[in-house]
Each structure stands twice: as structure tokens, then as C-alpha cells.
Amino acid sequence: MSDKIKILCSHCKKINAIPANRAIKKANCGNCSNSLLETHPVSVDAEGFRKYIQNSDIPVVVDFWAPWCAPCRMMAPNFEEAAKRFPLKASFIKVNTEEYPQISQQFGIRGIPTIIIFKNGAEVHRVSGALDSNSIIQLVNNFI
């Protein structure tokens, strides 16, 4: 088992290797020097989505949403709040299904908002409907 895990920088999308199973108080990207401890959802395009799913050793929590969707807009602050709880433990990304319908079609998204959790490049869990921040936190904790 490797003593390093791969994390994508939310700013430049470069892959960083950080020590596994250690309390880290400071971690900066080797490419852009921004903090890897920042925990906010990142909006991605098709390439960014692929990069996160294929290159992250931590769970990737994906919010499939659309700007016209009232439940999506209601859940957005809850998704943001939950993301703050998981520095270096999970990545939170957002896919606008209107801008990138090919991604939602690929994963059979039938209703939004839908959250899918990926681990080691594979879908491990999915839930549809707006969730509060505590529900999102509990859900993600199951896959850490």
C-alpha cells in the first residue's frame, strides 16, 4: 500500500501526492502553490470531471444540477457547507447538466439534484433529491 494519496488541486487541476494517514495542517499545490486544504465545490467541465474521477484517491462527491432547478439552488449552500468538513478527505465537484448533458446521459441521471459518490474511479453510491448539509455529511462519512 502506498504511503501517498493523489489529490487534485481545485485551482489548477494538477495532481498532487500527499502523505496518507497523517494529520496535515498545511498542504500547498506543487504547481500553483494554492492550499490543498481549501474545501469548496468546484464546477467542472467534461475534462475536469474525467480528471477528478480517474486521478483522485479520495472519494469524489458529484452534484449533478441545473440553474433552472429550484431544489438544486436550495441544496447548493448545503453542498458548500458539507464540503468544508472534508479537507483532504473528499473532493466536491458540480456538473451543470445543462452545459454538459453528455456526462449526465453517461451516468443515467433522470432527476436533479443527484449526488453520486465515486471512489477509485467507480460509482459507489447515488441519491436523488435535495439534501440538507447534515445528510450530505453523513452520506460522505460512509465512504471516507
GROMACS .gro file of C-alpha atoms in nm:
model
  144
    1MET     CA    1   0.000   0.000   0.000
    2SER     CA    2   0.131   0.344  -0.093
    3ASP     CA    3   0.213   0.596   0.175
    4LYS     CA    4   0.089   0.879  -0.051
    5ILE     CA    5  -0.253   0.969  -0.186
    6LYS     CA    6  -0.336   1.164  -0.501
    7ILE     CA    7  -0.534   1.486  -0.463
    8LEU     CA    8  -0.631   1.728  -0.740
    9CYS     CA    9  -0.576   2.098  -0.681
   10SER     CA   10  -0.910   2.277  -0.705
   11HIS     CA   11  -0.736   2.578  -0.862
   12CYS     CA   12  -0.510   2.438  -1.136
   13LYS     CA   13  -0.640   2.076  -1.151
   14LYS     CA   14  -0.286   1.934  -1.119
   15ILE     CA   15  -0.237   1.605  -0.935
   16ASN     CA   16  -0.054   1.628  -0.602
   17ALA     CA   17   0.075   1.341  -0.388
   18ILE     CA   18   0.041   1.396  -0.014
   19PRO     CA   19   0.123   1.171   0.283
   20ALA     CA   20  -0.156   0.929   0.369
   21ASN     CA   21  -0.293   0.880   0.720
   22ARG     CA   22  -0.120   1.182   0.872
   23ALA     CA   23  -0.266   1.494   1.025
   24ILE     CA   24  -0.175   1.771   0.782
   25LYS     CA   25  -0.204   2.133   0.886
   26LYS     CA   26  -0.057   2.280   0.567
   27ALA     CA   27  -0.058   2.141   0.214
   28ASN     CA   28   0.005   2.353  -0.092
   29CYS     CA   29  -0.016   2.257  -0.458
   30GLY     CA   30   0.324   2.183  -0.608
   31ASN     CA   31   0.219   2.360  -0.927
   32CYS     CA   32   0.031   2.677  -0.828
   33SER     CA   33   0.110   2.696  -0.452
   34ASN     CA   34  -0.258   2.736  -0.353
   35SER     CA   35  -0.376   2.549  -0.046
   36LEU     CA   36  -0.500   2.193  -0.095
   37LEU     CA   37  -0.691   2.234   0.231
   38GLU     CA   38  -0.946   2.463   0.068
   39THR     CA   39  -1.274   2.280   0.067
   40HIS     CA   40  -1.531   2.421  -0.168
   41PRO     CA   41  -1.724   2.262  -0.454
   42VAL     CA   42  -1.559   2.306  -0.793
   43SER     CA   43  -1.761   2.342  -1.112
   44VAL     CA   44  -1.613   2.119  -1.379
   45ASP     CA   45  -1.644   2.058  -1.750
   46ALA     CA   46  -1.625   1.712  -1.910
   47GLU     CA   47  -1.243   1.706  -1.897
   48GLY     CA   48  -1.234   1.822  -1.534
   49PHE     CA   49  -1.493   1.561  -1.439
   50ARG     CA   50  -1.288   1.285  -1.600
   51LYS     CA   51  -0.970   1.408  -1.437
   52TYR     CA   52  -1.122   1.413  -1.087
   53ILE     CA   53  -1.282   1.070  -1.123
   54GLN     CA   54  -0.977   0.899  -1.273
   55ASN     CA   55  -0.699   1.064  -1.069
   56SER     CA   56  -0.825   1.103  -0.714
   57ASP     CA   57  -0.750   0.858  -0.436
   58ILE     CA   58  -1.015   1.018  -0.214
   59PRO     CA   59  -1.392   0.999  -0.271
   60VAL     CA   60  -1.528   1.242  -0.529
   61VAL     CA   61  -1.874   1.374  -0.444
   62VAL     CA   62  -2.053   1.499  -0.755
   63ASP     CA   63  -2.359   1.724  -0.754
   64PHE     CA   64  -2.548   1.700  -1.084
   65TRP     CA   65  -2.759   2.016  -1.108
   66ALA     CA   66  -2.902   2.283  -1.342
   67PRO     CA   67  -2.950   2.657  -1.295
   68TRP     CA   68  -3.327   2.642  -1.358
   69CYS     CA   69  -3.378   2.373  -1.088
   70ALA     CA   70  -3.518   2.524  -0.766
   71PRO     CA   71  -3.426   2.220  -0.547
   72CYS     CA   72  -3.072   2.236  -0.691
   73ARG     CA   73  -3.042   2.602  -0.595
   74MET     CA   74  -3.181   2.521  -0.248
   75MET     CA   75  -2.927   2.241  -0.198
   76ALA     CA   76  -2.624   2.439  -0.323
   77PRO     CA   77  -2.545   2.606   0.014
   78ASN     CA   78  -2.583   2.268   0.188
   79PHE     CA   79  -2.337   2.108  -0.056
   80GLU     CA   80  -2.098   2.401   0.005
   81GLU     CA   81  -2.131   2.362   0.383
   82ALA     CA   82  -2.070   1.986   0.369
   83ALA     CA   83  -1.759   2.035   0.155
   84LYS     CA   84  -1.599   2.242   0.433
   85ARG     CA   85  -1.594   1.935   0.657
   86PHE     CA   86  -1.370   1.718   0.439
   87PRO     CA   87  -1.031   1.877   0.365
   88LEU     CA   88  -0.806   1.614   0.205
   89LYS     CA   89  -1.075   1.350   0.272
   90ALA     CA   90  -1.317   1.408  -0.019
   91SER     CA   91  -1.342   1.629  -0.327
   92PHE     CA   92  -1.672   1.802  -0.405
   93ILE     CA   93  -1.747   1.887  -0.767
   94LYS     CA   94  -2.051   2.019  -0.952
   95VAL     CA   95  -2.166   1.926  -1.302
   96ASN     CA   96  -2.414   2.157  -1.473
   97THR     CA   97  -2.633   1.909  -1.661
   98GLU     CA   98  -2.750   2.180  -1.900
   99GLU     CA   99  -2.396   2.270  -2.008
  100TYR     CA  100  -2.265   1.911  -2.007
  101PRO     CA  101  -2.557   1.682  -2.090
  102GLN     CA  102  -2.322   1.409  -2.216
  103ILE     CA  103  -2.198   1.349  -1.860
  104SER     CA  104  -2.548   1.322  -1.714
  105GLN     CA  105  -2.652   1.093  -2.001
  106GLN     CA  106  -2.346   0.874  -1.946
  107PHE     CA  107  -2.450   0.820  -1.584
  108GLY     CA  108  -2.823   0.792  -1.645
  109ILE     CA  109  -2.922   1.099  -1.448
  110ARG     CA  110  -3.302   1.106  -1.456
  111GLY     CA  111  -3.369   1.375  -1.196
  112ILE     CA  112  -3.177   1.657  -1.035
  113PRO     CA  113  -3.027   1.729  -0.799
  114THR     CA  114  -2.848   1.394  -0.791
  115ILE     CA  115  -2.536   1.327  -0.588
  116ILE     CA  116  -2.306   1.046  -0.700
  117ILE     CA  117  -2.004   0.941  -0.496
  118PHE     CA  118  -1.711   0.793  -0.688
  119LYS     CA  119  -1.425   0.603  -0.531
  120ASN     CA  120  -1.127   0.465  -0.722
  121GLY     CA  121  -1.290   0.573  -1.047
  122ALA     CA  122  -1.616   0.385  -0.992
  123GLU     CA  123  -1.961   0.491  -0.874
  124VAL     CA  124  -2.020   0.364  -0.521
  125HIS     CA  125  -2.341   0.546  -0.424
  126ARG     CA  126  -2.612   0.769  -0.566
  127VAL     CA  127  -2.901   0.966  -0.419
  128SER     CA  128  -3.151   1.194  -0.591
  129GLY     CA  129  -3.331   1.489  -0.437
  130ALA     CA  130  -3.222   1.788  -0.232
  131LEU     CA  131  -3.040   1.706   0.091
  132ASP     CA  132  -2.957   1.917   0.394
  133SER     CA  133  -2.592   1.962   0.492
  134ASN     CA  134  -2.608   1.706   0.776
  135SER     CA  135  -2.744   1.440   0.540
  136ILE     CA  136  -2.467   1.509   0.289
  137ILE     CA  137  -2.204   1.494   0.566
  138GLN     CA  138  -2.341   1.161   0.695
  139LEU     CA  139  -2.351   1.023   0.343
  140VAL     CA  140  -1.991   1.118   0.267
  141ASN     CA  141  -1.868   0.985   0.602
  142ASN     CA  142  -1.981   0.638   0.487
  143PHE     CA  143  -1.717   0.644   0.211
  144ILE     CA  144  -1.418   0.803   0.385
   0.00000   0.00000   0.00000
